[in-house]
Coordinates of N, CA and C and ligand atoms in Angstrom, one line a residue:
M1 N 119.4 102.8 114.1 CA 117.9 102.5 114.0 C 117.4 102.1 115.4
T2 N 116.3 102.7 115.8 CA 115.7 102.4 117.1 C 114.2 102.0 116.9
V3 N 113.7 101.3 118.0 CA 112.3 101.0 117.9 C 111.4 102.2 117.9
E4 N 112.0 103.4 118.3 CA 111.2 104.6 118.3 C 110.8 105.0 116.8
K5 N 111.7 104.6 115.9 CA 111.4 104.9 114.5 C 110.3 104.0 113.9
C6 N 110.0 102.9 114.6 CA 108.9 102.0 114.1 C 107.6 102.5 114.7
Q7 N 106.9 103.1 113.8 CA 105.6 103.8 114.3 C 104.4 103.3 113.5
I8 N 103.3 103.5 114.1 CA 102.0 103.2 113.4 C 101.7 104.3 112.4
V9 N 101.5 103.9 111.2 CA 101.1 104.8 110.1 C 99.5 104.7 110.0
D10 N 98.9 105.8 110.2 CA 97.4 105.9 110.1 C 97.1 106.1 108.6
L11 N 96.7 105.0 107.9 CA 96.5 105.1 106.5 C 95.1 105.7 106.1
P12 N 95.0 106.3 104.9 CA 93.7 106.9 104.5 C 92.6 105.9 104.6
R13 N 91.4 106.4 105.0 CA 90.2 105.6 105.0 C 89.1 106.3 104.2
I14 N 88.6 105.6 103.2 CA 87.5 106.1 102.5 C 86.3 105.3 103.0
N15 N 85.5 105.9 103.9 CA 84.3 105.2 104.4 C 83.2 105.3 103.4
D16 N 82.5 104.2 103.3 CA 81.5 104.1 102.2 C 80.5 103.0 102.7
P17 N 79.2 103.3 102.5 CA 78.2 102.3 102.9 C 78.4 101.0 102.1
R18 N 79.1 101.1 101.0 CA 79.3 99.8 100.2 C 80.5 99.0 100.8
G19 N 81.2 99.6 101.7 CA 82.4 99.0 102.2 C 83.5 100.0 102.2
N20 N 84.4 99.9 103.2 CA 85.5 100.9 103.3 C 86.7 100.6 102.4
L21 N 87.5 101.6 102.1 CA 88.6 101.4 101.3 C 89.8 102.1 101.9
T22 N 91.0 101.4 101.9 CA 92.2 102.0 102.4 C 93.3 101.8 101.3
F23 N 94.2 102.8 101.2 CA 95.2 102.6 100.2 C 96.6 103.0 100.8
V24 N 97.7 102.5 100.1 CA 99.0 102.9 100.6 C 99.8 103.3 99.3
E25 N 100.4 104.4 99.4 CA 101.3 104.9 98.3 C 102.7 104.9 98.7
G26 N 103.5 104.1 98.0 CA 105.0 104.0 98.3 C 105.6 105.4 98.1
G27 N 106.5 105.8 99.1 CA 107.1 107.1 99.0 C 106.2 108.2 99.5
H28 N 105.0 108.0 99.8 CA 104.0 109.0 100.2 C 103.6 108.7 101.6
H29 N 102.9 107.6 101.8 CA 102.4 107.3 103.2 C 103.5 106.6 103.9
I30 N 104.5 106.0 103.2 CA 105.6 105.3 103.8 C 106.9 105.7 103.2
P31 N 108.0 105.7 103.9 CA 109.3 106.3 103.4 C 110.1 105.3 102.5
F32 N 109.4 104.6 101.7 CA 110.1 103.7 100.7 C 109.2 103.4 99.6
D33 N 109.8 103.0 98.5 CA 109.0 102.5 97.3 C 108.8 101.0 97.6
I34 N 107.6 100.5 97.1 CA 107.3 99.1 97.4 C 107.7 98.2 96.2
E35 N 108.5 97.2 96.5 CA 109.0 96.3 95.5 C 108.4 94.9 95.6
R36 N 107.9 94.6 96.8 CA 107.4 93.3 97.1 C 106.3 93.3 98.1
V37 N 105.3 92.4 97.9 CA 104.2 92.3 98.8 C 104.1 90.8 99.2
Y38 N 104.0 90.5 100.5 CA 103.8 89.1 100.8 C 102.8 89.0 102.0
Y39 N 102.2 87.9 102.3 CA 101.3 87.8 103.4 C 101.3 86.5 104.0
L40 N 101.0 86.5 105.3 CA 100.9 85.3 106.2 C 99.5 85.0 106.4
Y41 N 99.0 83.8 106.3 CA 97.6 83.4 106.4 C 97.6 82.0 106.8
D42 N 96.4 81.5 107.2 CA 96.2 80.1 107.8 C 97.2 79.9 108.9
V43 N 97.5 80.8 109.7 CA 98.5 80.7 110.8 C 97.8 79.9 111.9
P44 N 98.4 78.7 112.2 CA 97.8 77.9 113.3 C 97.9 78.6 114.7
G45 N 96.9 78.4 115.5 CA 96.9 79.0 116.9 C 98.2 78.6 117.6
G46 N 98.8 79.6 118.3 CA 100.1 79.3 119.0 C 101.3 79.5 118.2
S47 N 101.2 79.7 116.9 CA 102.4 79.8 116.1 C 103.2 81.1 116.4
E48 N 104.5 81.0 116.2 CA 105.3 82.2 116.3 C 106.1 82.4 114.9
R49 N 106.1 83.6 114.4 CA 106.8 83.9 113.2 C 107.9 84.9 113.5
G50 N 108.7 85.2 112.4 CA 109.8 86.2 112.6 C 110.9 85.5 113.3
G51 N 111.6 86.3 114.2 CA 112.8 85.8 114.9 C 113.9 86.1 114.0
H52 N 114.0 87.3 113.5 CA 115.1 87.8 112.7 C 115.1 89.3 112.6
A53 N 116.1 89.9 112.0 CA 116.2 91.3 111.7 C 116.7 91.4 110.3
H54 N 116.4 92.6 109.7 CA 116.9 92.8 108.3 C 118.0 93.9 108.3
K55 N 119.0 93.7 107.5 CA 120.1 94.6 107.4 C 119.6 95.9 106.7
A56 N 118.8 95.9 105.7 CA 118.5 97.1 104.9 C 117.1 97.2 104.6
L57 N 116.3 96.2 104.8 CA 114.9 96.2 104.3 C 114.0 97.1 105.2
H58 N 113.1 97.9 104.5 CA 112.1 98.6 105.2 C 110.8 97.9 104.9
Q59 N 109.9 97.9 105.9 CA 108.6 97.2 105.7 C 107.5 97.9 106.3
L60 N 106.3 97.7 105.8 CA 105.0 98.1 106.5 C 104.2 96.9 106.7
V61 N 103.8 96.6 107.9 CA 103.1 95.4 108.3 C 101.6 95.8 108.6
I62 N 100.7 95.1 108.0 CA 99.3 95.5 108.2 C 98.5 94.2 108.6
A63 N 97.6 94.3 109.6 CA 96.7 93.2 109.9 C 95.5 93.4 109.0
M64 N 95.5 92.7 107.9 CA 94.4 92.8 106.9 C 93.1 92.2 107.5
S65 N 93.3 91.2 108.4 CA 92.1 90.6 109.0 C 92.6 90.0 110.4
G66 N 91.7 90.0 111.4 CA 92.1 89.4 112.7 C 93.2 90.3 113.3
S67 N 94.0 89.6 114.2 CA 95.0 90.4 115.0 C 96.2 89.5 115.3
F68 N 97.3 90.2 115.7 CA 98.5 89.5 116.2 C 99.4 90.5 116.9
D69 N 100.4 90.1 117.6 CA 101.3 91.0 118.2 C 102.7 90.9 117.5
I70 N 103.3 92.1 117.5 CA 104.7 92.2 117.0 C 105.6 92.7 118.1
H71 N 106.7 92.0 118.4 CA 107.6 92.3 119.4 C 108.8 92.9 118.6
L72 N 109.2 94.1 118.9 CA 110.3 94.8 118.3 C 111.5 95.0 119.3
D73 N 112.7 94.9 118.8 CA 113.9 95.0 119.6 C 115.0 95.6 118.8
D74 N 115.5 96.7 119.3 CA 116.7 97.3 118.5 C 118.0 97.0 119.2
G75 N 118.0 96.1 120.1 CA 119.3 95.8 120.8 C 119.4 96.5 122.2
H76 N 118.6 97.6 122.3 CA 118.6 98.3 123.6 C 117.2 98.4 124.2
S77 N 116.2 98.7 123.3 CA 114.8 98.9 123.8 C 113.9 97.9 123.0
K78 N 112.8 97.6 123.7 CA 111.9 96.7 123.1 C 110.5 97.3 123.2
K79 N 109.6 96.9 122.3 CA 108.2 97.3 122.4 C 107.3 96.3 121.7
I80 N 106.1 96.1 122.2 CA 105.2 95.2 121.7 C 104.0 96.0 121.1
I81 N 103.6 95.7 119.9 CA 102.5 96.4 119.3 C 101.4 95.3 118.9
H82 N 100.2 95.6 119.3 CA 99.1 94.7 119.0 C 98.5 95.3 117.7
M83 N 98.4 94.5 116.6 CA 97.9 94.9 115.3 C 96.5 94.3 115.2
N84 N 95.5 95.2 114.9 CA 94.2 94.6 114.8 C 93.3 95.5 113.9
R85 N 93.9 96.4 113.1 CA 93.1 97.3 112.2 C 93.7 97.3 110.8
S86 N 92.9 97.2 109.8 CA 93.5 97.1 108.4 C 93.8 98.5 107.9
Y87 N 93.5 99.6 108.7 CA 93.9 100.9 108.3 C 95.1 101.4 109.1
Y88 N 95.7 100.6 109.9 CA 97.0 100.9 110.5 C 98.1 100.1 110.0
G89 N 99.2 100.7 109.6 CA 100.3 99.9 109.2 C 101.4 100.2 110.2
L90 N 102.2 99.2 110.5 CA 103.4 99.4 111.3 C 104.6 99.5 110.5
Y91 N 105.3 100.6 110.5 CA 106.5 100.8 109.7 C 107.7 100.2 110.6
V92 N 108.4 99.3 109.9 CA 109.6 98.6 110.6 C 110.8 98.9 109.8
C93 N 111.7 99.7 110.4 CA 112.9 100.1 109.7 C 114.0 99.0 109.8
P94 N 115.1 99.1 109.1 CA 116.1 98.1 109.1 C 116.7 97.9 110.5
M95 N 117.4 96.8 110.8 CA 118.1 96.6 112.0 C 117.2 96.5 113.3
I96 N 116.0 95.9 113.1 CA 115.1 95.7 114.2 C 114.8 94.2 114.3
W97 N 115.1 93.6 115.4 CA 114.7 92.2 115.6 C 113.2 92.2 115.8
R98 N 112.5 91.3 115.1 CA 111.0 91.2 115.3 C 110.6 89.7 115.4
E99 N 109.6 89.6 116.3 CA 108.9 88.3 116.5 C 107.4 88.6 116.6
M100 N 106.7 87.6 116.0 CA 105.2 87.8 115.9 C 104.5 86.6 116.5
D101 N 103.5 86.9 117.3 CA 102.8 85.8 118.0 C 101.4 86.2 118.3
N102 N 100.6 85.4 119.0 CA 99.3 85.8 119.4 C 98.3 86.0 118.2
F103 N 98.5 85.2 117.2 CA 97.7 85.3 116.0 C 96.3 84.9 116.3
S104 N 95.3 85.7 115.9 CA 93.9 85.2 116.1 C 93.5 84.3 115.0
S105 N 92.5 83.6 115.2 CA 92.0 82.7 114.1 C 91.6 83.5 112.9
G106 N 92.0 83.1 111.7 CA 91.7 83.9 110.5 C 92.6 85.1 110.3
A107 N 93.6 85.3 111.1 CA 94.5 86.5 110.9 C 95.2 86.5 109.6
V108 N 95.3 87.6 108.9 CA 96.1 87.8 107.7 C 97.0 89.0 107.9
C109 N 98.3 88.7 107.8 CA 99.3 89.7 107.9 C 99.9 90.0 106.6
M110 N 99.7 91.3 106.1 CA 100.2 91.6 104.8 C 101.4 92.5 105.0
V111 N 102.5 92.3 104.3 CA 103.7 93.1 104.4 C 104.1 93.7 103.1
L112 N 104.3 95.0 103.1 CA 104.8 95.8 101.9 C 106.3 96.0 102.2
A113 N 107.1 95.6 101.3 CA 108.6 95.6 101.5 C 109.3 96.4 100.4
S114 N 110.5 96.9 100.8 CA 111.2 97.8 99.9 C 112.1 97.1 98.9
S115 N 112.3 95.8 99.1 CA 113.2 95.1 98.2 C 112.6 93.7 97.9
Y116 N 113.1 93.0 96.9 CA 112.8 91.6 96.6 C 113.4 90.8 97.8
Y117 N 112.9 89.6 97.9 CA 113.4 88.6 98.9 C 114.9 88.4 98.7
D118 N 115.6 88.5 99.8 CA 117.1 88.2 99.7 C 117.5 87.7 101.0
E119 N 117.8 86.4 101.1 CA 118.2 85.7 102.4 C 119.4 86.4 103.0
A120 N 120.3 87.0 102.1 CA 121.5 87.6 102.6 C 121.2 88.9 103.4
D121 N 120.0 89.4 103.3 CA 119.6 90.6 104.1 C 119.1 90.3 105.5
Y122 N 119.1 89.0 105.9 CA 118.5 88.6 107.2 C 119.7 88.3 108.2
Y123 N 119.4 88.8 109.5 CA 120.1 88.2 110.6 C 119.1 87.2 111.2
R124 N 119.4 85.9 111.2 CA 118.5 85.0 111.8 C 119.0 84.5 113.2
N125 N 120.2 85.0 113.5 CA 120.8 84.6 114.8 C 120.9 85.9 115.7
Y126 N 120.2 85.8 116.9 CA 120.1 87.0 117.7 C 121.5 87.6 118.2
D127 N 122.4 86.7 118.5 CA 123.7 87.1 119.0 C 124.5 87.9 117.8
E128 N 124.3 87.3 116.6 CA 125.0 88.0 115.5 C 124.3 89.4 115.2
F129 N 123.0 89.4 115.4 CA 122.3 90.7 115.3 C 122.9 91.7 116.3
I130 N 123.0 91.3 117.6 CA 123.5 92.2 118.6 C 124.9 92.6 118.3
S131 N 125.7 91.7 117.9 CA 127.1 92.1 117.7 C 127.2 93.1 116.5
N132 N 126.3 93.0 115.6 CA 126.3 94.0 114.5 C 125.7 95.4 114.9
V133 N 124.8 95.3 115.8 CA 124.3 96.6 116.4 C 125.4 97.3 117.1
E134 N 126.2 96.5 117.9 CA 127.3 97.1 118.7 C 128.4 97.7 117.7
K135 N 128.7 96.9 116.7 CA 129.7 97.3 115.7 C 129.3 98.6 115.0
A136 N 128.0 98.8 114.7 CA 127.5 100.0 114.0 C 127.6 101.2 115.0
E137 N 127.6 101.0 116.3 CA 127.6 102.1 117.3 C 129.1 102.5 117.6
K138 N 130.0 101.8 117.2 CA 131.4 102.1 117.5 C 131.9 103.2 116.6
Ligands
T46_201 C1 109.3 89.5 108.3 C2 108.1 88.8 108.8 C3 107.1 89.7 109.2 C4 110.4 83.8 100.3 O1 110.8 82.9 99.4 N1 110.0 85.0 99.8 C5 109.6 86.0 100.6 O2 109.2 87.1 100.2 C6 109.5 85.7 102.0 C7 109.0 86.8 103.0 C8 109.9 84.5 102.5 N2 110.3 83.5 101.6 C9 110.7 82.2 102.1 C10 111.9 82.1 103.0 C11 111.6 81.0 103.9 O3 112.0 79.8 103.3 O4 109.6 81.7 102.9 C12 110.0 80.9 104.0 C13 109.5 81.5 105.3 O5 110.1 82.7 105.6 P1 110.4 83.2 107.1 O6 110.7 82.1 107.9 O7 111.4 84.4 107.0 O8 108.9 83.8 107.4 P2 108.5 84.7 108.7 O9 107.0 84.7 108.7 O10 109.2 84.2 109.9 O11 109.1 86.1 108.4 C14 108.5 86.9 107.3 C15 109.6 87.7 106.5 O12 110.6 86.7 106.1 C16 110.2 88.7 107.3 O13 110.9 89.6 106.4 O14 109.6 90.6 108.7 O15 107.6 87.8 107.9

């Protein structure tokens, strides 16, 4: 799994004078079925979230309101993506270390996830993450 696999998904936009509408269909716009939705909100200025990788979880991250940065790291390459549109989703595949910061005031980050919450799916220690990346490459 590489950061190159983590791409922006341009979601459908139904423009309407009454207000715009965007939708996401699991298995259609994103390469997984959606089993869980969670969101981060009321994030104080200067906060950092993330700081972990998932063993098997696939996610789509959307800035529903405001903006924030996501730092992605596959153990070899890194990239930073600025999220600021509710019609762009960032697909994050398994085995990617992610950190989030630079939240604007009022930012809401919604995440569509392929599985229920499971703490056993997390690497929360960077060195353990790297040693498992190396193990998978052998
Ligand atoms: C990710 C980034 C973008 C639950 O009980 N259920 C849940 O579905 C989630 C996501 C979390 N929790 C609990 C686990 C912790 O006790 O909520 C607490 C905070 O979770 P965490 O420190 O992992 O939160 P973030 O914002 O650092 O990370 C979250 C997701 O965990 C993670 O998958 O990719 O958002």
